[in-house]
mmCIF file of C-alpha atoms and ligand atoms in Angstrom:
data_model
loop_
_atom_site.group_PDB
_atom_site.id
_atom_site.type_symbol
_atom_site.label_atom_id
_atom_site.label_comp_id
_atom_site.label_asym_id
_atom_site.label_seq_id
_atom_site.Cartn_x
_atom_site.Cartn_y
_atom_site.Cartn_z
ATOM 1 C CA UNK A 1 -10.611 8.182 -11.936
ATOM 2 C CA UNK A 2 -13.911 6.527 -11.026
ATOM 3 C CA UNK A 3 -13.310 3.012 -9.634
ATOM 4 C CA UNK A 4 -15.953 0.552 -10.913
ATOM 5 C CA UNK A 5 -17.294 -2.219 -8.692
ATOM 6 C CA UNK A 6 -17.780 -5.271 -10.947
ATOM 7 C CA UNK A 7 -19.680 -8.488 -10.152
ATOM 8 C CA UNK A 8 -17.907 -11.838 -10.702
ATOM 9 C CA UNK A 9 -20.393 -13.026 -13.369
ATOM 10 C CA UNK A 10 -19.662 -13.426 -17.109
ATOM 11 C CA UNK A 11 -20.262 -9.718 -17.780
ATOM 12 C CA UNK A 12 -18.093 -8.515 -14.865
ATOM 13 C CA UNK A 13 -15.285 -10.926 -15.783
ATOM 14 C CA UNK A 14 -15.232 -9.787 -19.421
ATOM 15 C CA UNK A 15 -15.260 -6.105 -18.418
ATOM 16 C CA UNK A 16 -12.384 -6.697 -15.976
ATOM 17 C CA UNK A 17 -10.522 -8.574 -18.679
ATOM 18 C CA UNK A 18 -11.041 -5.740 -21.203
ATOM 19 C CA UNK A 19 -9.691 -3.155 -18.720
ATOM 20 C CA UNK A 20 -6.614 -5.342 -18.095
ATOM 21 C CA UNK A 21 -6.024 -5.743 -21.849
ATOM 22 C CA UNK A 22 -6.182 -1.939 -22.133
ATOM 23 C CA UNK A 23 -3.312 -1.697 -19.612
ATOM 24 C CA UNK A 24 -5.435 -0.683 -16.597
ATOM 25 C CA UNK A 25 -5.220 -2.033 -13.029
ATOM 26 C CA UNK A 26 -8.091 -4.071 -11.541
ATOM 27 C CA UNK A 27 -8.345 -5.389 -7.973
ATOM 28 C CA UNK A 28 -9.225 -9.074 -8.071
ATOM 29 C CA UNK A 29 -10.355 -11.591 -5.443
ATOM 30 C CA UNK A 30 -8.087 -14.511 -4.593
ATOM 31 C CA UNK A 31 -8.527 -17.047 -1.803
ATOM 32 C CA UNK A 32 -5.748 -15.326 0.208
ATOM 33 C CA UNK A 33 -6.248 -11.545 -0.153
ATOM 34 C CA UNK A 34 -7.423 -9.196 -2.926
ATOM 35 C CA UNK A 35 -4.637 -8.513 -5.454
ATOM 36 C CA UNK A 36 -4.115 -5.424 -7.612
ATOM 37 C CA UNK A 37 -3.716 -6.983 -11.059
ATOM 38 C CA UNK A 38 -2.121 -5.743 -14.272
ATOM 39 C CA UNK A 39 -0.889 -7.441 -17.461
ATOM 40 C CA UNK A 40 2.551 -8.814 -16.481
ATOM 41 C CA UNK A 41 3.773 -8.465 -20.104
ATOM 42 C CA UNK A 42 3.038 -4.718 -20.218
ATOM 43 C CA UNK A 43 5.601 -2.570 -18.354
ATOM 44 C CA UNK A 44 3.372 0.529 -18.401
ATOM 45 C CA UNK A 45 0.494 -1.427 -16.892
ATOM 46 C CA UNK A 46 2.770 -2.859 -14.165
ATOM 47 C CA UNK A 47 4.034 0.654 -13.407
ATOM 48 C CA UNK A 48 0.405 1.648 -12.725
ATOM 49 C CA UNK A 49 0.346 -0.920 -9.881
ATOM 50 C CA UNK A 50 3.229 0.878 -8.135
ATOM 51 C CA UNK A 51 1.631 4.252 -8.854
ATOM 52 C CA UNK A 52 -1.730 3.219 -7.360
ATOM 53 C CA UNK A 53 -0.163 1.627 -4.264
ATOM 54 C CA UNK A 54 2.359 4.409 -3.738
ATOM 55 C CA UNK A 55 5.087 1.775 -3.247
ATOM 56 C CA UNK A 56 8.372 3.381 -2.272
ATOM 57 C CA UNK A 57 10.472 1.039 -4.387
ATOM 58 C CA UNK A 58 10.121 -1.600 -7.067
ATOM 59 C CA UNK A 59 9.783 -4.914 -5.214
ATOM 60 C CA UNK A 60 9.296 -8.077 -7.256
ATOM 61 C CA UNK A 61 5.617 -8.949 -7.722
ATOM 62 C CA UNK A 62 3.843 -12.318 -7.725
ATOM 63 C CA UNK A 63 2.528 -13.390 -11.130
ATOM 64 C CA UNK A 64 -0.766 -15.305 -11.290
ATOM 65 C CA UNK A 65 -1.472 -17.976 -13.901
ATOM 66 C CA UNK A 66 -4.495 -20.135 -14.740
ATOM 67 C CA UNK A 67 -2.751 -23.523 -14.447
ATOM 68 C CA UNK A 68 0.545 -25.293 -13.834
ATOM 69 C CA UNK A 69 0.981 -25.982 -17.582
ATOM 70 C CA UNK A 70 1.216 -22.239 -18.297
ATOM 71 C CA UNK A 71 3.839 -21.918 -15.536
ATOM 72 C CA UNK A 72 6.291 -23.994 -17.580
ATOM 73 C CA UNK A 73 6.223 -21.378 -20.385
ATOM 74 C CA UNK A 74 7.460 -18.716 -17.947
ATOM 75 C CA UNK A 75 9.791 -20.472 -15.501
ATOM 76 C CA UNK A 76 11.801 -23.639 -15.077
ATOM 77 C CA UNK A 77 9.848 -26.229 -13.125
ATOM 78 C CA UNK A 78 12.527 -28.368 -11.444
ATOM 79 C CA UNK A 79 11.526 -31.670 -9.763
ATOM 80 C CA UNK A 80 10.867 -30.288 -6.240
ATOM 81 C CA UNK A 81 8.808 -27.446 -7.729
ATOM 82 C CA UNK A 82 6.745 -30.007 -9.626
ATOM 83 C CA UNK A 83 6.066 -31.935 -6.431
ATOM 84 C CA UNK A 84 4.812 -28.769 -4.704
ATOM 85 C CA UNK A 85 2.785 -27.653 -7.739
ATOM 86 C CA UNK A 86 1.014 -31.031 -7.860
ATOM 87 C CA UNK A 87 0.358 -30.995 -4.119
ATOM 88 C CA UNK A 88 -0.789 -27.399 -3.618
ATOM 89 C CA UNK A 89 -1.919 -25.766 -6.913
ATOM 90 C CA UNK A 90 -4.346 -24.252 -7.357
ATOM 91 C CA UNK A 91 -3.866 -22.724 -3.912
ATOM 92 C CA UNK A 92 -2.107 -20.377 -1.501
ATOM 93 C CA UNK A 93 1.467 -21.242 -2.519
ATOM 94 C CA UNK A 94 3.931 -19.053 -4.451
ATOM 95 C CA UNK A 95 7.052 -20.631 -5.950
ATOM 96 C CA UNK A 96 10.102 -18.493 -6.785
ATOM 97 C CA UNK A 97 11.589 -20.162 -9.873
ATOM 98 C CA UNK A 98 14.260 -19.430 -12.514
ATOM 99 C CA UNK A 99 12.715 -17.095 -15.109
ATOM 100 C CA UNK A 100 12.856 -18.261 -18.733
ATOM 101 C CA UNK A 101 14.573 -15.609 -20.845
ATOM 102 C CA UNK A 102 11.858 -15.892 -23.514
ATOM 103 C CA UNK A 103 8.979 -15.581 -21.014
ATOM 104 C CA UNK A 104 7.930 -12.119 -22.205
ATOM 105 C CA UNK A 105 7.451 -10.779 -18.678
ATOM 106 C CA UNK A 106 8.058 -7.027 -18.132
ATOM 107 C CA UNK A 107 11.320 -6.580 -16.197
ATOM 108 C CA UNK A 108 9.541 -4.304 -13.708
ATOM 109 C CA UNK A 109 7.621 -7.392 -12.477
ATOM 110 C CA UNK A 110 10.769 -9.163 -11.288
ATOM 111 C CA UNK A 111 12.587 -5.927 -10.384
ATOM 112 C CA UNK A 112 15.291 -7.144 -12.776
ATOM 113 C CA UNK A 113 15.885 -10.477 -10.928
ATOM 114 C CA UNK A 114 16.445 -13.694 -12.899
ATOM 115 C CA UNK A 115 13.808 -15.456 -10.778
ATOM 116 C CA UNK A 116 10.045 -14.969 -10.693
ATOM 117 C CA UNK A 117 7.364 -15.616 -8.050
ATOM 118 C CA UNK A 118 4.453 -17.611 -9.562
ATOM 119 C CA UNK A 119 1.110 -18.731 -8.200
ATOM 120 C CA UNK A 120 -1.968 -20.553 -9.529
ATOM 121 C CA UNK A 121 -4.797 -19.194 -7.372
ATOM 122 C CA UNK A 122 -7.801 -21.362 -6.419
ATOM 123 C CA UNK A 123 -10.488 -18.665 -6.224
ATOM 124 C CA UNK A 124 -13.122 -19.382 -8.924
ATOM 125 C CA UNK A 125 -13.434 -15.709 -9.958
ATOM 126 C CA UNK A 126 -9.626 -15.348 -10.239
ATOM 127 C CA UNK A 127 -9.463 -18.509 -12.345
ATOM 128 C CA UNK A 128 -12.333 -17.387 -14.596
ATOM 129 C CA UNK A 129 -10.631 -14.028 -15.104
ATOM 130 C CA UNK A 130 -7.224 -15.597 -15.833
ATOM 131 C CA UNK A 131 -8.807 -17.907 -18.431
ATOM 132 C CA UNK A 132 -10.717 -15.051 -20.064
ATOM 133 C CA UNK A 133 -7.700 -12.721 -20.011
ATOM 134 C CA UNK A 134 -5.462 -15.486 -21.352
ATOM 135 C CA UNK A 135 -2.177 -14.147 -19.961
ATOM 136 C CA UNK A 136 -0.109 -13.680 -16.797
ATOM 137 C CA UNK A 137 -1.344 -11.169 -14.200
ATOM 138 C CA UNK A 138 1.100 -9.479 -11.820
ATOM 139 C CA UNK A 139 -0.706 -8.756 -8.545
ATOM 140 C CA UNK A 140 0.552 -7.609 -5.153
ATOM 141 C CA UNK A 141 -1.994 -7.148 -2.380
ATOM 142 C CA UNK A 142 -4.481 -4.392 -3.290
ATOM 143 C CA UNK A 143 -3.713 -1.940 -0.471
ATOM 144 C CA UNK A 144 -1.775 1.301 -0.321
ATOM 145 C CA UNK A 145 1.899 0.598 0.417
ATOM 146 C CA UNK A 146 2.521 -0.424 4.036
ATOM 147 C CA UNK A 147 -1.153 -0.663 4.951
ATOM 148 C CA UNK A 148 -3.269 -3.667 5.972
ATOM 149 C CA UNK A 149 -3.912 -6.206 3.184
ATOM 150 C CA UNK A 150 -7.519 -6.243 1.906
ATOM 151 C CA UNK A 151 -9.667 -9.352 2.387
ATOM 152 C CA UNK A 152 -12.821 -7.827 0.869
ATOM 153 C CA UNK A 153 -13.740 -5.391 -1.921
ATOM 154 C CA UNK A 154 -14.860 -2.932 0.768
ATOM 155 C CA UNK A 155 -11.321 -2.947 2.179
ATOM 156 C CA UNK A 156 -9.971 -2.274 -1.328
ATOM 157 C CA UNK A 157 -12.226 0.788 -1.620
ATOM 158 C CA UNK A 158 -11.842 1.906 2.016
ATOM 159 C CA UNK A 159 -10.949 5.527 2.782
ATOM 160 C CA UNK A 160 -8.200 4.288 5.096
ATOM 161 C CA UNK A 161 -5.350 2.757 3.101
ATOM 162 C CA UNK A 162 -7.636 1.818 0.197
ATOM 163 C CA UNK A 163 -7.356 2.472 -3.535
ATOM 164 C CA UNK A 164 -10.711 4.083 -4.423
ATOM 165 C CA UNK A 165 -10.210 6.501 -7.305
ATOM 166 C CA UNK A 166 -6.697 5.168 -7.967
ATOM 167 C CA UNK A 167 -7.594 1.985 -9.879
ATOM 168 C CA UNK A 168 -9.971 1.219 -12.778
ATOM 169 C CA UNK A 169 -12.125 -1.404 -11.031
ATOM 170 C CA UNK A 170 -12.552 -3.985 -8.298
ATOM 171 C CA UNK A 171 -14.071 -7.388 -8.998
ATOM 172 C CA UNK A 172 -16.211 -7.932 -5.890
ATOM 173 C CA UNK A 173 -16.545 -11.600 -4.890
ATOM 174 C CA UNK A 174 -17.041 -11.042 -1.153
ATOM 175 C CA UNK A 175 -14.584 -11.927 1.626
ATOM 176 C CA UNK A 176 -11.459 -14.074 1.064
ATOM 177 C CA UNK A 177 -11.583 -17.407 2.855
ATOM 178 C CA UNK A 178 -7.859 -17.900 3.640
ATOM 179 C CA UNK A 179 -7.239 -14.313 4.733
ATOM 180 C CA UNK A 180 -3.413 -14.220 4.807
ATOM 181 C CA UNK A 181 -1.108 -14.063 1.774
ATOM 182 C CA UNK A 182 0.365 -17.116 0.099
ATOM 183 C CA UNK A 183 3.311 -19.050 1.507
ATOM 184 C CA UNK A 184 6.438 -18.261 -0.575
ATOM 185 C CA UNK A 185 9.018 -20.992 -1.254
ATOM 186 C CA UNK A 186 12.279 -20.369 -3.108
ATOM 187 C CA UNK A 187 15.441 -22.395 -3.686
ATOM 188 C CA UNK A 188 18.695 -21.076 -2.258
ATOM 189 C CA UNK A 189 21.800 -23.083 -3.172
ATOM 190 C CA UNK A 190 19.364 -25.754 -4.366
ATOM 191 C CA UNK A 191 17.613 -26.054 -0.996
ATOM 192 C CA UNK A 192 13.905 -25.346 -0.572
ATOM 193 C CA UNK A 193 13.556 -22.295 1.666
ATOM 194 C CA UNK A 194 10.578 -20.685 3.379
ATOM 195 C CA UNK A 195 10.724 -17.044 2.200
ATOM 196 C CA UNK A 196 7.378 -16.009 3.695
ATOM 197 C CA UNK A 197 5.024 -18.009 5.932
ATOM 198 C CA UNK A 198 1.461 -17.882 4.607
ATOM 199 C CA UNK A 199 -1.802 -19.630 3.824
ATOM 200 C CA UNK A 200 -0.288 -23.118 3.441
ATOM 201 C CA UNK A 201 1.432 -24.250 6.657
ATOM 202 C CA UNK A 202 5.177 -24.893 6.307
ATOM 203 C CA UNK A 203 4.610 -28.293 7.941
ATOM 204 C CA UNK A 204 2.342 -29.359 5.043
ATOM 205 C CA UNK A 205 5.008 -28.330 2.517
ATOM 206 C CA UNK A 206 7.684 -30.261 4.416
ATOM 207 C CA UNK A 207 5.428 -33.334 4.431
ATOM 208 C CA UNK A 208 4.978 -33.097 0.629
ATOM 209 C CA UNK A 209 8.732 -32.638 0.053
ATOM 210 C CA UNK A 210 9.686 -35.305 2.577
ATOM 211 C CA UNK A 211 12.334 -33.000 4.051
ATOM 212 C CA UNK A 212 12.546 -29.896 6.231
ATOM 213 C CA UNK A 213 12.512 -26.406 4.730
ATOM 214 C CA UNK A 214 15.332 -23.982 5.412
ATOM 215 C CA UNK A 215 13.742 -21.391 7.677
ATOM 216 C CA UNK A 216 14.673 -17.987 8.921
ATOM 217 C CA UNK A 217 13.370 -18.558 12.430
ATOM 218 C CA UNK A 218 12.881 -15.487 14.557
ATOM 219 C CA UNK A 219 13.746 -13.255 11.622
ATOM 220 C CA UNK A 220 10.618 -12.252 9.753
ATOM 221 C CA UNK A 221 12.754 -10.654 7.046
ATOM 222 C CA UNK A 222 14.100 -13.419 4.855
ATOM 223 C CA UNK A 223 17.248 -11.927 3.298
ATOM 224 C CA UNK A 224 16.489 -13.332 -0.134
ATOM 225 C CA UNK A 225 12.917 -12.039 -0.324
ATOM 226 C CA UNK A 226 13.435 -8.466 -1.418
ATOM 227 C CA UNK A 227 10.542 -6.239 -0.557
ATOM 228 C CA UNK A 228 9.864 -7.932 2.751
ATOM 229 C CA UNK A 229 9.746 -4.659 4.666
ATOM 230 C CA UNK A 230 9.894 -5.182 8.435
ATOM 231 C CA UNK A 231 7.163 -2.656 9.160
ATOM 232 C CA UNK A 232 4.225 -3.649 7.026
ATOM 233 C CA UNK A 233 0.488 -4.295 7.309
ATOM 234 C CA UNK A 234 0.489 -1.327 9.662
ATOM 235 C CA UNK A 235 -2.627 -0.131 11.478
ATOM 236 C CA UNK A 236 -2.666 3.486 12.689
ATOM 237 C CA UNK A 237 -2.649 2.450 16.356
ATOM 238 C CA UNK A 238 0.294 1.097 18.363
ATOM 239 C CA UNK A 239 0.216 -2.676 18.750
ATOM 240 C CA UNK A 240 1.427 -4.970 21.583
ATOM 241 C CA UNK A 241 1.809 -8.709 20.939
ATOM 242 C CA UNK A 242 1.668 -11.796 23.222
ATOM 243 C CA UNK A 243 -0.157 -9.459 25.544
ATOM 244 C CA UNK A 244 -2.509 -9.501 28.504
ATOM 245 C CA UNK A 245 -5.154 -6.737 28.251
ATOM 246 C CA UNK A 246 -4.521 -3.336 29.874
ATOM 247 C CA UNK A 247 -7.096 -0.621 30.550
ATOM 248 C CA UNK A 248 -7.623 1.802 27.650
ATOM 249 C CA UNK A 249 -6.627 -0.739 25.001
ATOM 250 C CA UNK A 250 -8.611 -2.659 22.415
ATOM 251 C CA UNK A 251 -7.706 -6.288 23.155
ATOM 252 C CA UNK A 252 -7.807 -8.920 20.393
ATOM 253 C CA UNK A 253 -8.408 -12.359 21.905
ATOM 254 C CA UNK A 254 -7.751 -15.901 20.684
ATOM 255 C CA UNK A 255 -9.426 -19.043 22.008
ATOM 256 C CA UNK A 256 -11.855 -16.957 24.073
ATOM 257 C CA UNK A 257 -15.089 -15.118 23.261
ATOM 258 C CA UNK A 258 -15.127 -11.338 23.062
ATOM 259 C CA UNK A 259 -16.012 -8.450 20.761
ATOM 260 C CA UNK A 260 -12.550 -8.735 19.129
ATOM 261 C CA UNK A 261 -12.031 -12.507 19.091
ATOM 262 C CA UNK A 262 -9.955 -13.988 16.238
ATOM 263 C CA UNK A 263 -11.466 -17.381 17.062
ATOM 264 C CA UNK A 264 -13.506 -18.277 20.120
ATOM 265 C CA UNK A 265 -12.565 -21.952 19.758
ATOM 266 C CA UNK A 266 -8.850 -21.336 19.090
ATOM 267 C CA UNK A 267 -9.123 -22.367 15.409
ATOM 268 C CA UNK A 268 -6.085 -21.000 13.519
ATOM 269 C CA UNK A 269 -7.769 -21.264 10.096
ATOM 270 C CA UNK A 270 -10.626 -19.089 11.299
ATOM 271 C CA UNK A 271 -8.149 -16.686 12.944
ATOM 272 C CA UNK A 272 -6.195 -16.283 9.677
ATOM 273 C CA UNK A 273 -9.382 -15.586 7.722
ATOM 274 C CA UNK A 274 -10.394 -12.911 10.248
ATOM 275 C CA UNK A 275 -6.975 -11.376 10.956
ATOM 276 C CA UNK A 276 -6.834 -8.330 8.662
ATOM 277 C CA UNK A 277 -10.525 -7.532 9.141
ATOM 278 C CA UNK A 278 -10.024 -7.653 12.918
ATOM 279 C CA UNK A 279 -6.973 -5.356 12.755
ATOM 280 C CA UNK A 280 -9.085 -2.810 10.844
ATOM 281 C CA UNK A 281 -12.002 -3.130 13.272
ATOM 282 C CA UNK A 282 -9.712 -2.747 16.286
ATOM 283 C CA UNK A 283 -7.891 0.177 14.660
ATOM 284 C CA UNK A 284 -11.213 1.976 14.091
ATOM 285 C CA UNK A 285 -11.661 2.140 17.918
ATOM 286 C CA UNK A 286 -8.882 4.754 17.996
ATOM 287 C CA UNK A 287 -7.088 3.207 20.997
ATOM 288 C CA UNK A 288 -3.823 1.233 21.302
ATOM 289 C CA UNK A 289 -4.284 -2.430 20.380
ATOM 290 C CA UNK A 290 -3.014 -5.521 22.189
ATOM 291 C CA UNK A 291 -3.181 -9.085 20.907
ATOM 292 C CA UNK A 292 -3.300 -12.280 22.987
ATOM 293 C CA UNK A 293 -0.645 -14.968 22.327
ATOM 294 C CA UNK A 294 -1.183 -17.035 19.151
ATOM 295 C CA UNK A 295 0.463 -20.489 18.929
ATOM 296 C CA UNK A 296 3.304 -20.669 16.397
ATOM 297 C CA UNK A 297 2.233 -23.948 14.661
ATOM 298 C CA UNK A 298 0.506 -24.275 11.279
ATOM 299 C CA UNK A 299 -1.189 -21.052 10.126
ATOM 300 C CA UNK A 300 -0.151 -19.493 13.460
ATOM 301 C CA UNK A 301 3.314 -18.871 11.937
ATOM 302 C CA UNK A 302 1.803 -16.706 9.174
ATOM 303 C CA UNK A 303 -0.485 -14.904 11.616
ATOM 304 C CA UNK A 304 2.423 -14.111 13.985
ATOM 305 C CA UNK A 305 4.609 -12.982 11.066
ATOM 306 C CA UNK A 306 1.927 -10.473 9.972
ATOM 307 C CA UNK A 307 1.383 -9.322 13.572
ATOM 308 C CA UNK A 308 5.133 -8.747 14.115
ATOM 309 C CA UNK A 309 5.236 -6.601 10.983
ATOM 310 C CA UNK A 310 2.148 -4.670 12.065
ATOM 311 C CA UNK A 311 3.818 -4.016 15.441
ATOM 312 C CA UNK A 312 7.295 -3.169 14.085
ATOM 313 C CA UNK A 313 8.679 0.348 14.602
ATOM 314 C CA UNK A 314 7.822 2.638 11.676
ATOM 315 C CA UNK A 315 9.804 5.429 10.209
HETATM 316 O O1 TXA B 401 -1.396 -14.230 -1.498
HETATM 317 C C1 TXA B 401 -0.577 -13.547 -2.135
HETATM 318 O O2 TXA B 401 0.564 -13.934 -2.356
HETATM 319 C C2 TXA B 401 -1.069 -12.192 -2.662
HETATM 320 C C3 TXA B 401 -2.198 -12.469 -3.636
HETATM 321 C C4 TXA B 401 -2.709 -11.224 -4.289
HETATM 322 O O3 TXA B 401 -1.778 -13.403 -4.591
HETATM 323 N N1 TXA B 401 0.004 -11.473 -3.296
HETATM 324 C C5 TXA B 401 1.022 -10.906 -2.605
HETATM 325 O O4 TXA B 401 1.920 -10.215 -3.388
HETATM 326 O O5 TXA B 401 1.157 -10.993 -1.404
HETATM 327 P P1 TXA B 401 2.962 -9.142 -2.822
HETATM 328 O O6 TXA B 401 3.465 -8.411 -4.027
HETATM 329 O O7 TXA B 401 2.351 -8.318 -1.741
HETATM 330 O O8 TXA B 401 4.122 -10.004 -2.249
HETATM 331 C C6 TXA B 401 5.166 -10.342 -3.097
HETATM 332 C C7 TXA B 401 6.303 -10.892 -2.313
HETATM 333 C C8 TXA B 401 7.369 -9.827 -2.141
HETATM 334 O O9 TXA B 401 7.401 -9.415 -0.799
HETATM 335 C C9 TXA B 401 8.647 -10.499 -2.550
HETATM 336 O O10 TXA B 401 9.505 -10.545 -1.452
HETATM 337 C C10 TXA B 401 8.277 -11.922 -2.952
HETATM 338 O O11 TXA B 401 6.883 -11.952 -3.069
HETATM 339 N N2 TXA B 401 8.831 -12.205 -4.283
HETATM 340 C C11 TXA B 401 8.248 -12.036 -5.490
HETATM 341 N N3 TXA B 401 9.100 -12.358 -6.479
HETATM 342 C C12 TXA B 401 10.240 -12.755 -5.898
HETATM 343 C C13 TXA B 401 11.513 -13.197 -6.370
HETATM 344 N N4 TXA B 401 11.781 -13.302 -7.678
HETATM 345 N N5 TXA B 401 12.447 -13.502 -5.460
HETATM 346 C C14 TXA B 401 12.203 -13.414 -4.138
HETATM 347 N N6 TXA B 401 11.022 -12.987 -3.630
HETATM 348 C C15 TXA B 401 10.063 -12.663 -4.482
HETATM 349 MG MG1 MG B 402 1.384 -6.870 0.279
#
């Protein structure tokens, strides 16, 4: 298969849309990371996502919609979900909600669960595509299973963990400005729970709700988020965290200048946007990698979560 690189203009959007209607997979830009999209109502199309990524098992996928009104046709929007939707959509927030039985979503999307993860992305090209396509798009991050999430079309097509030749097209809208995946919130026994830290800080969500989230502190694997593999986002090189540099390593700095600085000024938003690109750049040096300490507040929680997964033992 020859993977097309499409531009995010009217012609590129309508070609991407036509491929998706034909049951193909297309990598699409979002403000967080590039997603590998397929028609969420078409089980064969969704199966092509797993095939292209080489995912070992069927984890539930996030479904992308053009607006919060469409969400209500697919899931039950209870009052707390409505508060979060009004505060953060479109944006880097995924809500896990009760699936409506008549939603018409392929069961492979939810891995047979009676809940579904939904997100209204803010990226203009993603929104234009969703409007043109006129339906729900299932889209996990557009990388081979277990590899670093892509924050540019070049990452999607990269020879190392990329999907060139395995997908129909990539809609190239340049680099993603958030750079880490969406924050996932679900409700367990009726209580809002942080299932995955991400692009919207947990503190901002707590402020909107007016109450604390249930968190799984110190345990990056939330038990109720199936598919949260401990080892994930893995570079080829070994990785040390909260580290001082040692000779022979590539050292990723924070709050200091350097060839591998996540942010010279210690800006966590900038560090999140650069994180996956920096891991690739450091990995390309072919030496073990160490990363300086990153504070755990705000987007630092998502950055540290991704780093812990990248450093986790692999088997
Ligand atoms: O920013 C993002 O969220 C990106 C972009 C492309 O939107 N997407 C993304 O999707 O990260 P993915 O498939 O890599 O992550 C999906 C995660 C899974 O790890 C799973 O644990 C959780 O969402 N999830 C999805 N549906 C769920 C459900 N019904 N219950 C619990 N967790 C769910
Ligand atoms: Mg992923």
